[in-house]
XYZ file of C-alpha atoms in Angstrom:
319
model
C 45.523 32.282 20.233
C 43.023 29.979 21.898
C 43.033 27.633 18.914
C 46.853 27.652 18.877
C 46.894 26.828 22.595
C 44.442 23.954 22.114
C 46.461 22.633 19.175
C 49.712 22.807 21.154
C 48.048 21.040 24.064
C 46.859 18.228 21.767
C 50.322 17.945 20.211
C 51.915 17.708 23.643
C 49.365 15.096 24.704
C 50.106 13.055 21.567
C 53.883 13.221 22.065
C 53.477 12.428 25.775
C 51.841 9.092 24.979
C 53.915 8.465 21.845
C 57.111 8.765 23.923
C 55.616 6.524 26.671
C 56.336 9.248 29.218
C 54.396 7.692 32.149
C 56.619 4.592 32.007
C 59.775 6.674 31.584
C 58.821 8.893 34.519
C 58.197 5.827 36.701
C 61.707 4.577 35.946
C 63.355 7.980 36.453
C 61.544 8.504 39.763
C 62.551 4.996 40.878
C 66.202 5.946 40.306
C 65.597 9.209 42.178
C 64.162 7.445 45.223
C 66.956 4.861 45.295
C 70.028 6.978 44.481
C 68.877 10.557 45.122
C 68.896 11.640 41.448
C 66.936 10.581 38.381
C 67.516 11.713 34.793
C 65.651 12.025 31.508
C 67.373 12.957 28.264
C 65.146 14.647 25.686
C 66.702 15.064 22.265
C 66.306 14.833 18.525
C 67.417 11.806 16.522
C 67.855 12.732 12.852
C 68.160 9.042 11.934
C 64.790 8.093 13.444
C 61.256 8.509 12.180
C 59.757 7.611 8.797
C 61.756 7.927 5.565
C 60.857 10.667 3.111
C 61.682 10.641 -0.614
C 63.241 14.031 -1.404
C 65.042 15.493 -4.426
C 68.838 15.665 -4.253
C 70.020 18.915 -5.855
C 73.694 18.356 -5.066
C 75.810 19.050 -8.171
C 72.854 20.394 -10.176
C 72.986 24.064 -11.191
C 70.074 26.377 -11.848
C 70.838 26.319 -15.584
C 70.616 22.524 -15.591
C 67.258 22.713 -13.810
C 65.983 25.283 -16.294
C 67.174 22.991 -19.074
C 64.980 20.181 -17.794
C 67.657 18.077 -16.090
C 66.370 15.099 -14.156
C 66.755 15.519 -10.387
C 67.598 12.267 -8.609
C 65.529 11.306 -5.594
C 66.857 9.997 -2.297
C 65.374 8.730 0.941
C 66.064 10.725 4.083
C 64.871 10.099 7.620
C 62.360 12.606 8.888
C 63.759 12.498 12.432
C 61.818 12.528 15.685
C 61.962 13.407 19.364
C 63.623 10.717 21.480
C 63.331 10.503 25.261
C 65.508 8.170 27.337
C 66.058 7.425 31.002
C 69.727 7.792 31.951
C 70.767 5.690 34.968
C 72.594 7.890 37.507
C 75.608 5.577 37.279
C 75.934 6.531 33.607
C 75.425 10.255 34.157
C 78.347 12.641 34.676
C 77.998 16.244 35.853
C 80.571 18.946 36.592
C 81.519 18.209 40.251
C 81.823 21.922 41.074
C 78.179 22.605 40.147
C 75.203 22.498 42.512
C 72.639 22.420 39.683
C 72.747 21.166 36.130
C 71.818 24.633 34.828
C 75.059 26.029 36.332
C 77.294 23.106 35.328
C 80.188 23.800 32.971
C 79.641 20.410 31.382
C 77.377 17.374 31.610
C 77.215 14.098 29.743
C 76.216 10.477 29.717
C 77.483 7.158 28.426
C 75.557 4.342 26.801
C 76.301 1.005 25.175
C 75.676 0.256 21.522
C 76.285 -2.663 19.193
C 79.366 -1.886 17.158
C 77.520 -2.428 13.843
C 74.878 0.106 14.854
C 77.632 2.598 15.693
C 79.283 2.005 12.311
C 75.985 2.611 10.499
C 75.392 5.796 12.477
C 78.896 7.193 11.878
C 80.046 5.559 8.590
C 83.030 7.931 8.164
C 84.679 6.336 11.207
C 83.475 2.760 10.717
C 86.912 1.359 9.855
C 88.353 2.691 13.133
C 85.649 1.368 15.477
C 86.287 -1.746 17.517
C 84.218 -3.252 20.358
C 85.349 -2.440 23.872
C 82.892 -4.641 25.781
C 81.437 -1.684 27.674
C 83.276 -0.036 30.539
C 80.662 -0.984 33.099
C 78.741 -4.260 32.922
C 76.295 -3.182 35.635
C 73.748 -2.203 32.949
C 72.312 -5.694 33.022
C 72.097 -7.412 36.387
C 72.296 -10.899 34.886
C 75.453 -9.929 33.006
C 76.931 -8.529 36.211
C 76.338 -11.844 37.972
C 78.038 -13.644 35.112
C 80.941 -11.216 35.251
C 81.440 -11.631 39.012
C 81.326 -15.424 38.705
C 84.032 -15.381 35.986
C 81.644 -16.984 33.520
C 82.824 -17.174 29.913
C 79.310 -16.278 28.767
C 79.927 -12.639 29.677
C 82.683 -12.156 27.116
C 80.439 -13.753 24.489
C 77.480 -11.618 25.543
C 79.134 -8.199 25.315
C 81.939 -8.858 22.858
C 80.277 -6.659 20.185
C 79.428 -3.729 22.497
C 81.006 -0.295 22.156
C 80.793 2.527 24.717
C 79.324 5.774 23.373
C 79.877 8.929 25.438
C 77.985 12.166 24.796
C 79.313 15.355 26.379
C 77.926 18.911 26.375
C 80.428 21.677 27.232
C 79.615 25.368 27.670
C 81.786 27.591 25.478
C 81.155 31.347 25.582
C 77.514 31.935 24.697
C 76.944 28.446 23.316
C 77.340 24.767 24.082
C 79.606 22.313 22.286
C 78.443 18.734 21.739
C 81.004 15.939 21.634
C 80.257 12.288 20.896
C 82.956 9.675 21.485
C 82.465 6.083 20.295
C 85.122 3.915 21.868
C 88.132 6.258 21.715
C 87.112 8.066 18.529
C 85.491 11.514 18.412
C 82.678 10.999 15.897
C 80.873 14.319 16.487
C 82.177 17.760 17.461
C 79.441 20.282 16.695
C 77.481 23.167 18.176
C 74.687 21.804 20.350
C 71.258 22.057 18.683
C 69.696 22.849 22.089
C 71.180 26.333 22.542
C 72.433 27.138 26.049
C 70.491 24.337 27.711
C 71.597 20.780 28.289
C 69.125 18.130 27.034
C 68.701 16.627 30.513
C 65.836 16.807 32.994
C 66.935 15.883 36.518
C 64.890 14.847 39.556
C 66.058 15.370 43.144
C 64.919 13.373 46.182
C 66.695 14.957 49.202
C 69.356 17.629 48.772
C 72.880 17.308 50.122
C 73.878 20.904 51.014
C 76.681 22.105 48.770
C 76.519 19.058 46.482
C 74.719 18.338 43.243
C 74.105 14.697 44.068
C 71.287 14.120 46.549
C 70.275 11.369 48.934
C 67.636 8.741 48.298
C 65.263 6.966 50.608
C 67.425 3.846 50.572
C 70.363 5.768 52.019
C 68.252 7.189 54.830
C 66.989 3.742 55.816
C 70.408 2.051 55.580
C 71.186 2.061 59.326
C 67.797 0.613 60.258
C 68.101 -1.935 57.449
C 71.562 -2.997 58.679
C 70.258 -3.466 62.222
C 67.255 -5.414 60.903
C 69.486 -7.667 58.778
C 71.816 -8.413 61.692
C 68.922 -9.261 63.994
C 67.374 -11.535 61.394
C 70.700 -13.254 60.637
C 71.272 -13.832 64.348
C 67.796 -15.307 64.695
C 68.360 -17.629 61.733
C 71.626 -18.776 63.261
C 69.888 -19.465 66.567
C 67.157 -21.419 64.772
C 69.818 -23.451 63.003
C 71.560 -24.282 66.269
C 68.272 -24.999 68.029
C 67.137 -27.345 65.259
C 70.509 -29.098 65.095
C 72.279 -28.732 68.457
C 75.677 -30.203 69.244
C 76.253 -33.785 70.330
C 77.804 -34.977 73.593
C 79.776 -38.160 72.954
C 81.729 -39.809 75.751
C 85.200 -41.105 74.925
C 85.128 -44.806 74.203
C 81.571 -44.765 72.913
C 82.795 -45.925 69.512
C 80.636 -43.517 67.501
C 81.899 -42.203 64.161
C 81.578 -38.532 63.298
C 79.501 -39.207 60.163
C 76.919 -41.077 62.261
C 75.990 -37.860 64.096
C 73.308 -36.263 61.874
C 70.055 -34.347 62.266
C 68.086 -36.985 60.376
C 64.605 -37.371 61.911
C 64.344 -40.742 63.706
C 68.015 -41.481 63.117
C 69.548 -44.366 65.105
C 73.053 -43.981 66.552
C 74.886 -47.141 67.559
C 77.495 -46.929 70.301
C 79.496 -49.296 72.477
C 77.490 -50.018 75.661
C 80.604 -51.084 77.583
C 80.770 -48.823 80.601
C 77.478 -47.258 79.426
C 79.313 -44.394 77.714
C 76.455 -42.037 76.762
C 75.740 -40.341 73.435
C 73.327 -37.449 73.955
C 72.322 -34.361 72.018
C 72.476 -31.091 73.887
C 69.240 -29.093 74.154
C 68.967 -26.157 71.791
C 69.275 -22.605 73.074
C 66.046 -20.628 72.871
C 66.173 -17.143 71.339
C 66.452 -14.431 73.977
C 63.345 -12.345 74.668
C 63.029 -9.069 72.836
C 64.576 -9.983 69.481
C 61.205 -9.798 67.719
C 60.571 -6.400 69.279
C 63.965 -5.195 68.023
C 63.152 -6.283 64.476
C 59.738 -4.602 64.694
C 61.370 -1.337 65.810
C 63.854 -1.465 62.923
C 61.076 -2.230 60.454
C 58.968 0.661 61.734
C 61.986 3.002 61.514
C 62.490 2.044 57.872
C 58.836 2.643 57.056
C 58.853 6.016 58.809
C 62.033 7.161 57.058
C 60.825 6.008 53.637
C 57.305 7.403 54.065
C 55.572 4.010 53.934
C 52.401 4.802 55.900
C 49.637 2.431 56.968
C 47.314 3.887 54.330
C 49.829 3.143 51.550
C 50.122 -0.440 52.810
C 46.342 -0.888 52.741
C 46.001 -0.855 56.543
C 43.770 1.388 58.612
C 45.704 3.765 60.864
C 45.278 3.150 64.620
C 41.816 4.175 65.819
C 40.344 4.462 62.309
C 37.597 1.963 61.418
C 36.357 3.375 58.088
C-alpha cells in the first residue's frame, strides 16, 4: 500500500507538471479574482497522445485467425488527459443551481478552426460551415478590430466555428452533447459518471446565486471616484496650461493666431490700444490630491493589497 501510494504520488506529480498546472491555476485564479468565478475543465481527449500501431480485427473471424489469416495493422491515438482554462464568459451553468454539483446542466463553448472540426468529426464534415464565432471577445485585439469596423476581423475569424459542449443530468447518469455550429456531432453517455468535468473557483459568494463577486467589482465605486477626480485634474491642468484669450473688439486678431505655442507672437491693431491678453489659469482646488489618495487607499483595502505585498514596510516597522 505504501509503494502504491508513492507511485500514485509520483504519477500525480508528473501529470501536474506535464499539464502545466501552475500556469493554468494562475490563469483560473486571475479570472476568479476579476469576475468572481474561475474554471478548469479536466477531461480525456481520445485523439491526443502518441499513436500506437494495433491490429484491426474487424471483419476477421476466429476461423480465419486459426487459418493463419493476416491481420491488418492500423494506427490509433493513445489518448491523454487534457486540462483547459474556461473563461467565465464562455461557461454556462444552470441558473437555478447554487453549486455546480447540484446543477441540472453545465457546459462551455470554444472556438475551433473549421478544418480541425471536420477532422475531429468526419461524419459531419460536409455539413460544417464557419460561423465566425459568436463572441469575438476571446482575443482583445480582434475585439478592437471588430468595434472599429475593420475588415481585418472578417478575414481573421472567417474560418472559425463555435463548438459547444453540454453535460445534462438524466436519471442516474449524465448525457454529453457536442454541437459544432448548429450540428449535433456527439450525443453519448458522459465518460465521467455523475460528475461534470469542471473545477470551479469562487472569490466572494453572492447569497442565493451561483455566480460570485470578484475584487474588481468590490473596488468599482472607489475606482470610479478615483477616475473622475483624475479626469477633473487633467482637465484643470489643460485649462491652466492653455487658458482662454481676452481679445478686444477691433484688435484685428484672427482666431488661428491664438495658440499655446511657447514664445508665440500675436500681432494686433494698436489703434485705440485694443488689448489682447491671456487669462490666468485656474489653480486646482485644495484637497483633490487627498481625495485621490483616499480612493486609492480604499481600493487597496478592498482588494487586499497590503503594504507588505507592495514591498513597503507597514507604519512603525523598521525591519
